[in-house]
Coordinates of C-alpha atoms in Angstrom, one line a residue:
M6 CA 6.4 16.9 1.5
T7 CA 6.5 19.0 -1.7
E8 CA 4.9 22.4 -1.0
H9 CA 2.0 23.5 -3.2
P10 CA -0.9 25.9 -2.7
A11 CA -3.5 24.3 -0.5
A12 CA -6.3 22.5 -2.2
P13 CA -9.5 24.6 -2.1
A14 CA -11.8 24.1 0.8
A15 CA -14.4 22.7 -1.6
V16 CA -12.2 19.7 -2.5
P17 CA -13.4 17.4 0.4
G18 CA -17.0 18.0 -0.6
R19 CA -16.3 17.3 -4.3
I20 CA -14.6 14.1 -3.2
G21 CA -17.7 13.2 -1.2
R22 CA -19.9 13.7 -4.3
S23 CA -17.6 11.3 -6.2
V24 CA -18.1 8.8 -3.4
D25 CA -21.8 9.2 -3.8
A26 CA -21.5 8.4 -7.6
R27 CA -21.9 4.7 -7.5
D28 CA -22.1 4.7 -11.3
S29 CA -21.2 7.0 -14.2
R30 CA -22.3 7.5 -17.8
V31 CA -18.6 8.1 -18.6
A32 CA -17.8 4.5 -18.0
P33 CA -20.7 2.5 -16.6
L34 CA -19.8 -0.1 -13.9
D35 CA -21.5 -2.9 -15.7
T36 CA -19.0 -2.5 -18.6
F37 CA -16.0 -2.7 -16.3
H38 CA -15.4 -6.4 -16.2
P39 CA -15.8 -6.9 -20.0
W40 CA -13.3 -4.0 -20.5
F41 CA -11.0 -5.4 -17.9
K42 CA -11.1 -8.9 -19.6
E43 CA -10.3 -7.3 -22.9
C44 CA -7.4 -5.4 -21.4
A45 CA -6.1 -8.7 -20.0
E46 CA -6.0 -10.2 -23.5
R47 CA -3.7 -7.4 -24.7
A48 CA -1.7 -6.8 -21.5
Y49 CA -0.2 -10.0 -20.1
T50 CA 2.9 -11.5 -18.5
D51 CA 4.4 -14.9 -18.9
V52 CA 6.5 -15.4 -15.7
R53 CA 8.7 -18.4 -15.0
P54 CA 11.3 -19.0 -12.3
I55 CA 14.9 -19.3 -13.5
P56 CA 18.2 -20.1 -11.7
L57 CA 19.7 -17.1 -9.9
D58 CA 22.8 -17.4 -12.1
E59 CA 20.6 -16.8 -15.2
L60 CA 19.6 -13.3 -14.3
A61 CA 20.4 -11.3 -17.4
G62 CA 21.4 -7.7 -16.8
W63 CA 22.1 -8.4 -13.1
T64 CA 25.4 -9.0 -11.4
T65 CA 26.2 -11.0 -8.3
D66 CA 29.1 -9.4 -6.5
P67 CA 31.8 -12.0 -6.1
V68 CA 32.7 -10.8 -2.6
T69 CA 29.4 -9.9 -1.0
G70 CA 26.9 -11.9 -3.1
N71 CA 24.7 -8.8 -3.4
L72 CA 22.6 -8.5 -6.5
A73 CA 22.5 -5.3 -8.6
H74 CA 21.4 -4.2 -12.0
V75 CA 24.2 -3.5 -14.4
S76 CA 22.8 0.0 -15.1
G77 CA 23.1 1.0 -11.5
G78 CA 19.4 1.7 -11.5
F79 CA 16.2 -0.1 -10.3
F80 CA 17.2 -1.7 -7.1
R81 CA 19.8 -3.9 -5.2
V82 CA 19.3 -6.9 -3.0
E83 CA 21.6 -6.8 0.0
G84 CA 21.8 -8.3 3.5
L85 CA 20.7 -6.5 6.7
D86 CA 21.6 -7.1 10.3
V87 CA 18.8 -6.1 12.7
T88 CA 18.9 -5.6 16.4
V89 CA 15.7 -4.6 18.3
P90 CA 16.6 -5.1 22.0
D91 CA 13.1 -4.8 23.3
G92 CA 11.4 -6.7 20.5
P93 CA 10.0 -10.3 20.7
V94 CA 12.9 -11.3 18.4
P95 CA 15.8 -9.2 19.5
H96 CA 18.2 -10.0 16.6
W97 CA 18.0 -11.4 13.1
T98 CA 19.5 -11.1 9.6
Q99 CA 17.6 -11.0 6.3
P100 CA 17.8 -10.1 2.6
I101 CA 16.3 -6.7 1.9
I102 CA 15.6 -4.6 -1.2
N103 CA 17.5 -1.4 -1.3
Q104 CA 15.8 1.0 -3.8
P105 CA 16.9 4.5 -2.9
E106 CA 15.2 6.3 -5.8
I107 CA 11.8 7.8 -5.3
G108 CA 9.1 6.8 -7.8
I109 CA 5.8 8.4 -8.7
L110 CA 2.4 7.0 -7.9
G111 CA 0.0 9.5 -9.5
I112 CA -3.7 9.6 -10.3
L113 CA -5.2 12.2 -12.6
A114 CA -8.6 13.6 -11.6
K115 CA -11.1 15.4 -13.9
E116 CA -14.6 16.5 -13.4
F117 CA -17.3 15.1 -15.7
E118 CA -20.9 16.2 -15.4
G119 CA -20.1 17.8 -12.0
V120 CA -18.4 14.7 -10.5
L121 CA -14.7 14.0 -10.0
H122 CA -13.5 11.0 -11.9
F123 CA -10.1 9.4 -11.5
L124 CA -8.0 8.0 -14.4
M125 CA -7.1 4.4 -13.5
Q126 CA -4.9 2.0 -15.5
A127 CA -5.3 -1.7 -16.1
K128 CA -1.7 -2.6 -15.4
V129 CA 0.0 -6.0 -15.5
E130 CA 2.8 -6.7 -13.0
P131 CA 5.0 -9.9 -13.0
G132 CA 4.2 -10.6 -9.3
N133 CA 0.4 -10.2 -9.5
V134 CA -1.3 -13.5 -8.8
N135 CA -3.9 -12.7 -11.5
G136 CA -1.7 -10.6 -13.8
L137 CA -3.8 -7.5 -14.4
Q138 CA -4.9 -5.1 -11.6
L139 CA -6.3 -1.6 -11.4
S140 CA -3.4 0.8 -10.8
P141 CA -2.8 4.6 -10.6
T142 CA -2.5 6.6 -13.8
V143 CA 1.3 6.6 -13.4
Q144 CA 3.1 3.9 -11.4
A145 CA 6.8 4.2 -12.2
T146 CA 10.2 4.2 -10.5
R147 CA 12.7 6.8 -11.4
S148 CA 14.6 4.2 -13.5
N149 CA 11.3 3.5 -15.3
Y150 CA 10.4 7.0 -16.2
S151 CA 14.0 8.0 -17.0
R152 CA 13.9 5.0 -19.3
V153 CA 16.9 3.2 -18.0
H154 CA 15.4 0.1 -19.6
R155 CA 15.2 1.9 -23.0
G156 CA 11.6 1.1 -23.3
R157 CA 8.6 3.2 -24.3
P158 CA 7.8 6.5 -22.4
V159 CA 5.4 6.4 -19.4
P160 CA 2.0 7.8 -20.5
Y161 CA 0.7 10.9 -18.7
L162 CA 4.0 11.4 -16.8
D163 CA 4.3 15.1 -17.6
Y164 CA 1.2 15.8 -15.5
F165 CA 3.1 14.7 -12.4
R166 CA 6.6 15.9 -13.4
E167 CA 5.1 19.4 -13.9
P168 CA 2.1 19.5 -11.6
G169 CA 2.2 23.3 -10.9
R170 CA 0.2 23.8 -14.1
H171 CA -2.7 22.1 -12.6
R172 CA -4.5 21.7 -9.2
V173 CA -2.6 19.5 -6.9
I174 CA -5.0 17.7 -4.5
T175 CA -2.4 15.6 -2.7
D176 CA 1.3 15.3 -3.0
V177 CA 3.2 13.5 -0.2
R178 CA 6.1 11.0 0.1
Q179 CA 5.1 7.8 1.8
S180 CA 7.0 4.7 2.8
E181 CA 6.6 1.2 1.5
Q182 CA 6.9 -2.2 3.3
G183 CA 9.4 -1.8 6.1
S184 CA 10.1 -5.5 6.4
W185 CA 11.2 -6.0 2.7
F186 CA 12.3 -2.5 1.6
Y187 CA 15.1 -0.5 3.1
R188 CA 13.9 3.1 3.5
K189 CA 11.8 2.9 0.3
R190 CA 9.6 5.9 -0.5
N191 CA 7.3 6.9 -3.3
R192 CA 5.7 10.2 -4.1
N193 CA 1.9 9.8 -3.8
M194 CA 0.1 12.4 -6.0
I195 CA -3.4 13.3 -7.2
V196 CA -3.5 16.1 -9.8
E197 CA -6.8 17.5 -11.1
V198 CA -6.9 18.8 -14.7
T199 CA -9.5 20.8 -16.5
E200 CA -8.1 20.4 -20.0
D201 CA -9.1 17.5 -22.4
V202 CA -7.1 14.4 -21.8
E203 CA -6.6 11.8 -24.4
L204 CA -7.9 8.4 -23.2
L205 CA -5.4 5.8 -24.1
D206 CA -6.0 2.0 -24.3
G207 CA -5.9 0.4 -20.9
F208 CA -7.1 3.5 -19.0
R209 CA -10.6 4.3 -17.7
W210 CA -12.2 7.2 -15.8
L211 CA -13.9 6.0 -12.6
T212 CA -15.7 7.7 -9.7
L213 CA -14.6 7.0 -6.2
G214 CA -18.0 5.3 -5.7
Q215 CA -17.1 2.9 -8.5
I216 CA -13.6 2.3 -7.3
H217 CA -14.9 1.6 -3.8
Q218 CA -17.1 -1.2 -5.1
L219 CA -14.2 -2.7 -7.0
L220 CA -12.1 -2.5 -3.8
A221 CA -14.4 -5.1 -2.2
L222 CA -13.3 -7.7 -4.8
D223 CA -10.2 -9.8 -4.3
D224 CA -7.0 -8.7 -6.2
I225 CA -8.6 -6.0 -8.3
V226 CA -7.4 -2.6 -6.9
N227 CA -3.7 -2.8 -6.5
M228 CA -1.6 -1.6 -3.6
D229 CA -0.3 1.5 -5.3
A230 CA -3.8 2.7 -6.1
R231 CA -4.9 2.0 -2.5
T232 CA -2.1 4.1 -1.0
V233 CA -2.7 7.1 -3.3
L234 CA -6.4 7.0 -2.7
S235 CA -5.9 6.9 1.1
C236 CA -4.2 10.3 0.9
L237 CA -7.3 12.1 -0.4
P238 CA -8.6 14.8 1.9
F239 CA -11.6 12.5 2.6
S240 CA -14.6 13.7 4.7
G241 CA -17.2 11.1 3.8
P242 CA -20.0 11.1 1.2
T243 CA -22.4 14.0 0.8
H244 CA -25.7 12.1 0.2
R245 CA -26.5 12.9 3.8
P246 CA -25.0 15.1 6.5
A247 CA -23.1 13.7 9.5
P248 CA -25.6 11.5 11.4
G249 CA -27.4 12.7 14.5
P250 CA -26.8 11.4 18.0
E251 CA -29.7 9.1 17.9
D252 CA -28.1 7.0 15.1
D253 CA -25.9 4.4 16.7
S254 CA -25.2 2.3 13.6
F255 CA -21.7 1.3 12.4
T256 CA -22.1 3.5 9.3
A257 CA -23.1 6.5 11.4
A258 CA -20.1 6.1 13.7
L259 CA -17.8 5.8 10.7
L260 CA -19.3 8.9 9.1
R261 CA -18.8 10.9 12.3
S262 CA -15.2 9.6 12.4
C263 CA -14.6 10.7 8.8
H264 CA -16.3 14.1 9.2
G265 CA -14.5 14.8 12.5
V266 CA -17.9 15.2 14.2
G267 CA -17.8 14.2 17.9
G268 CA -14.8 13.8 20.1
A269 CA -11.6 11.7 19.6
L270 CA -10.6 9.7 22.6
H271 CA -7.0 11.1 22.4
P272 CA -6.5 14.7 21.2
D273 CA -4.3 15.3 18.1
D274 CA -1.3 16.7 20.1
H275 CA -1.4 13.6 22.4
I276 CA -1.2 11.3 19.3
L277 CA 1.8 13.2 18.0
N278 CA 3.5 13.1 21.4
W279 CA 2.9 9.3 21.6
V280 CA 4.4 8.7 18.1
T281 CA 7.4 10.7 19.0
E282 CA 7.8 8.9 22.4
V283 CA 7.6 5.5 20.7
R284 CA 10.2 6.5 18.1
T285 CA 12.5 7.9 20.9
R286 CA 12.3 4.9 23.3
S287 CA 12.5 2.2 20.6
E288 CA 16.0 1.2 19.8
V289 CA 16.5 -0.3 16.3
L290 CA 20.0 -0.9 15.1
T291 CA 20.5 -1.9 11.4
R292 CA 23.7 -2.4 9.5
P293 CA 24.3 -3.7 6.0
L294 CA 25.7 -7.2 5.6
P295 CA 26.9 -9.1 2.6
L296 CA 24.0 -11.2 1.2
N297 CA 26.2 -14.3 1.4
A298 CA 27.0 -13.7 5.1
L299 CA 23.4 -13.9 6.5
E300 CA 22.8 -16.3 9.4
Q301 CA 20.4 -19.1 8.6
W302 CA 19.9 -18.1 4.9
R303 CA 21.2 -20.2 2.1
R304 CA 21.6 -19.6 -1.6
G305 CA 20.5 -22.5 -3.8
E306 CA 20.2 -22.8 -7.5
Y307 CA 16.8 -21.2 -7.7
A308 CA 16.3 -19.2 -4.5
I309 CA 17.8 -17.8 -1.3
T310 CA 15.8 -19.4 1.5
H311 CA 15.7 -19.4 5.3
D312 CA 16.7 -22.7 7.0
S313 CA 13.3 -22.8 8.8
G314 CA 11.4 -22.8 5.5
Q315 CA 9.5 -19.8 6.7
F316 CA 9.3 -16.0 6.1
F317 CA 10.1 -15.5 2.4
E318 CA 12.5 -16.5 -0.3
L319 CA 14.4 -14.5 -2.9
I320 CA 13.8 -15.9 -6.4
A321 CA 14.7 -15.0 -10.0
V322 CA 12.1 -14.8 -12.8
D323 CA 12.1 -14.4 -16.5
V324 CA 9.3 -12.1 -17.7
R325 CA 7.7 -11.9 -21.2
A326 CA 5.2 -9.1 -21.2
G327 CA 2.6 -7.5 -23.5
G328 CA 1.3 -4.0 -22.9
R329 CA 4.4 -2.9 -21.0
E330 CA 7.1 -0.4 -21.7
V331 CA 9.5 -3.3 -22.2
G332 CA 8.6 -6.7 -23.8
G333 CA 10.9 -8.9 -21.6
W334 CA 13.4 -8.9 -18.8
T335 CA 14.6 -10.9 -15.8
Q336 CA 14.7 -9.8 -12.2
P337 CA 14.9 -10.9 -8.6
M338 CA 11.7 -11.0 -6.6
I339 CA 10.7 -11.6 -3.0
K340 CA 8.2 -14.5 -2.7
P341 CA 6.5 -14.8 0.7
R342 CA 6.0 -18.4 1.9
D343 CA 2.5 -17.8 3.2
G344 CA -0.3 -15.2 3.1
G345 CA -0.7 -12.6 5.9
V346 CA -3.4 -10.9 7.9
V347 CA -3.8 -7.1 8.0
A348 CA -6.7 -6.0 10.3
F349 CA -8.1 -2.9 11.9
L350 CA -10.0 -3.5 15.1
V351 CA -12.6 -0.8 15.4
K352 CA -15.0 0.4 18.1
S353 CA -17.6 3.1 18.5
I354 CA -16.5 5.3 21.4
G355 CA -18.9 8.1 22.2
G356 CA -20.7 7.4 19.0
V357 CA -17.5 7.9 16.9
L358 CA -15.7 5.0 15.3
H359 CA -12.1 4.6 16.5
V360 CA -9.4 2.4 15.1
L361 CA -6.9 0.7 17.4
M362 CA -3.5 1.7 15.8
H363 CA -0.2 0.0 16.5
A364 CA 3.1 1.9 16.5
L365 CA 5.1 -0.8 14.8
V366 CA 8.9 -0.9 14.5
E367 CA 10.2 -2.3 11.3
P368 CA 13.9 -2.4 10.1
G369 CA 13.3 -0.6 6.8
Y370 CA 11.6 2.5 8.1
L371 CA 13.2 5.8 7.8
D372 CA 12.1 6.9 11.3
V373 CA 12.0 3.8 13.5
A374 CA 8.2 3.2 13.7
E375 CA 5.1 4.0 11.8
L376 CA 1.4 3.6 12.6
S377 CA 0.3 0.2 11.4
P378 CA -2.9 -1.8 11.6
T379 CA -3.9 -3.4 14.9
V380 CA -2.7 -6.7 13.4
Q381 CA -0.1 -7.0 10.6
C382 CA 1.6 -10.3 10.4
T383 CA 2.0 -13.6 8.6
P384 CA 0.7 -16.0 11.3
R385 CA 2.8 -19.0 10.1
N386 CA 6.0 -17.0 10.8
F387 CA 5.3 -17.3 14.5
D388 CA 4.9 -21.0 14.7
H389 CA 8.4 -21.6 16.0
L390 CA 8.5 -18.7 18.4
P391 CA 7.4 -18.5 22.0
D392 CA 3.7 -17.6 22.7
A393 CA 4.8 -14.2 24.0
A394 CA 6.0 -13.3 20.4
R395 CA 2.5 -14.0 18.9
P396 CA 1.0 -10.7 17.8
M397 CA -1.5 -9.1 20.1
F398 CA -5.1 -9.3 18.8
L399 CA -4.3 -11.8 16.1
D400 CA -6.7 -14.4 17.5
A401 CA -9.4 -11.6 17.9
A402 CA -9.1 -10.7 14.3
L403 CA -9.1 -14.3 13.0
G404 CA -11.8 -15.5 15.3
A405 CA -14.3 -12.7 14.8
P406 CA -17.9 -13.8 14.1
A407 CA -19.2 -12.9 10.6
D408 CA -21.5 -10.3 11.9
R409 CA -18.6 -8.3 13.4
I410 CA -16.6 -8.3 10.1
R411 CA -17.2 -5.1 8.2
F412 CA -14.6 -5.6 5.4
D413 CA -13.0 -8.8 4.2
A414 CA -11.0 -9.1 1.0
V415 CA -7.7 -10.7 -0.1
L416 CA -5.7 -7.9 -1.7
S417 CA -2.3 -8.1 -3.4
E418 CA 0.8 -6.3 -2.4
E419 CA 3.2 -4.6 -4.8
G420 CA 3.6 -6.8 -7.9
G421 CA 6.7 -5.3 -9.3
R422 CA 9.0 -6.6 -6.6
F423 CA 7.0 -9.2 -4.7
Y424 CA 5.7 -12.5 -6.2
H425 CA 2.2 -13.5 -5.3
A426 CA 2.3 -11.5 -2.1
R427 CA -1.3 -11.4 -0.8
N428 CA -2.9 -10.5 2.6
R429 CA -6.3 -10.9 4.0
Y430 CA -7.5 -7.3 4.8
L431 CA -10.1 -7.1 7.6
V432 CA -12.1 -4.4 9.4
V433 CA -13.5 -6.0 12.6
E434 CA -15.7 -4.5 15.2
T435 CA -14.3 -5.4 18.6
D436 CA -15.5 -5.5 22.2
I437 CA -12.1 -4.3 23.6
D438 CA -12.7 -1.8 26.3
A439 CA -12.1 1.8 25.3
G440 CA -9.9 2.2 28.3
F441 CA -7.5 -0.4 27.0
S442 CA -4.0 0.9 27.6
H443 CA -0.7 -0.3 26.1
P444 CA 2.4 1.9 25.2
D445 CA 2.4 0.7 21.6
F446 CA -1.4 1.1 20.9
R447 CA -3.8 4.0 20.7
W448 CA -7.4 4.6 19.6
M449 CA -7.7 7.1 16.7
T450 CA -10.5 8.4 14.6
V451 CA -10.4 8.2 10.8
R452 CA -10.2 12.0 10.6
Q453 CA -7.0 11.8 12.7
L454 CA -5.5 9.2 10.4
V455 CA -6.4 11.2 7.2
D456 CA -4.8 14.3 8.8
L457 CA -1.6 12.4 9.4
L458 CA -1.6 11.2 5.8
R459 CA -0.9 14.8 4.7
H460 CA 2.6 14.2 6.1
S461 CA 5.3 11.7 5.3
H462 CA 6.2 8.5 7.3
Y463 CA 3.4 8.5 9.9
V464 CA 1.0 5.8 8.5
N465 CA 2.4 2.7 7.0
I466 CA 1.4 1.2 3.7
Q467 CA -0.8 -1.6 5.1
A468 CA -2.7 0.9 7.2
R469 CA -3.1 3.2 4.3
S470 CA -4.7 0.3 2.3
L471 CA -7.1 -0.2 5.2
V472 CA -7.9 3.5 5.4
A473 CA -9.0 3.2 1.7
C474 CA -11.1 0.2 2.7
L475 CA -12.7 2.1 5.5
H476 CA -13.5 5.0 3.1
S477 CA -15.3 2.4 0.9
L478 CA -17.6 1.5 3.7
T479 CA -19.1 5.0 3.9
G480 CA -21.2 4.3 0.8
Q481 CA -23.8 1.7 0.0
P482 CA -23.1 -2.0 -0.2
P483 CA -21.2 -3.1 -3.3
V484 CA -23.3 -4.0 -6.4
V485 CA -20.5 -5.4 -8.7

């Protein structure tokens, strides 16, 4: 993690006031959807599948079949051989995206009328199912912001390239999807400014309270915005203090969990020891393979697919875009064959909400395992596997009665590399006993998760999205 002076102690409280601000005179919430629709008319993508051989600016290695950009930038698509001796599937091969460069995901913050607002961008990505979504101020790979594509400069980039001139609220490198990316990381940043900032077309200042309401809507707040917002030093809203012991509601238990009021079932040092133990005992062996040497994968005219028809396929697309740094390009993309389920099972333990976290091994992680949601899977991928391979608690998440579901929205994954990748994100209250014991699962409070998010490679990107979703539940019900 890049070292900067610690954010002032007042920052969590100021973040809480932004959570309280369910609306703002700077940009009223009732004008958001008309503004967003207007942005969609100017910023658009026309995306069509093309044969793999028609990828312009990309080469297919004649020996390995690997795909790479002619500039040497952006990313490569390679093969990976994976062995996890103790896993439900001990061995497999797959295509994977290798993008070693570290991008910037950055959000500018500024105080208006005593309340922190965050500069969000209406950004179109070729893989988004609905085109336009709400993204960070800056969302750019190194190849993008160094202008390998010879396109327009990235707006507001200098605030994050030279953050020392301003107040850095959070700055940490975090991983991305460990099943589709090989050791991919991005720098997650929030930088507060006091100077005047020119408001460009397609950008809008929003409070956290406003963003939280938008987060409850399908496919509006994108993955990159969710991961950055999860890294805030969040302590809950300030409209009331941490609730007293007589309040046994879900919201009260969540607020205690955010504030760190009341005891955690497992002390912090025990959690750290557990993560280290999982990473030490879990054997994961990966080695690069030629893309054309993968078992059970076949390259056709339009896609590289698995023989089973499951998992995902690698496709090629031609993109014509408006409101982007570049007006057109072609690229490979990963297209999942089905939607997934990402769920936190939560329980009030001693009046404090706890989340059942799973230390999950994925082949693309830099350090073997990261803390993932209780459930993170594509159910259809397990249809052909033994029952023992079916993820624990999947049925509990999918079969939960409506009155136990606290958050439920379909949210998109990264739209720059993945095509129409969407997951159903759930927060579900569970009756699982607090004494439940499994070497790969632990109960944790929200405060413990937020503390770990100050450091790299502890909490995976799906769990970070759900942390942002949990934060959104500390306020009042959505009104958008």
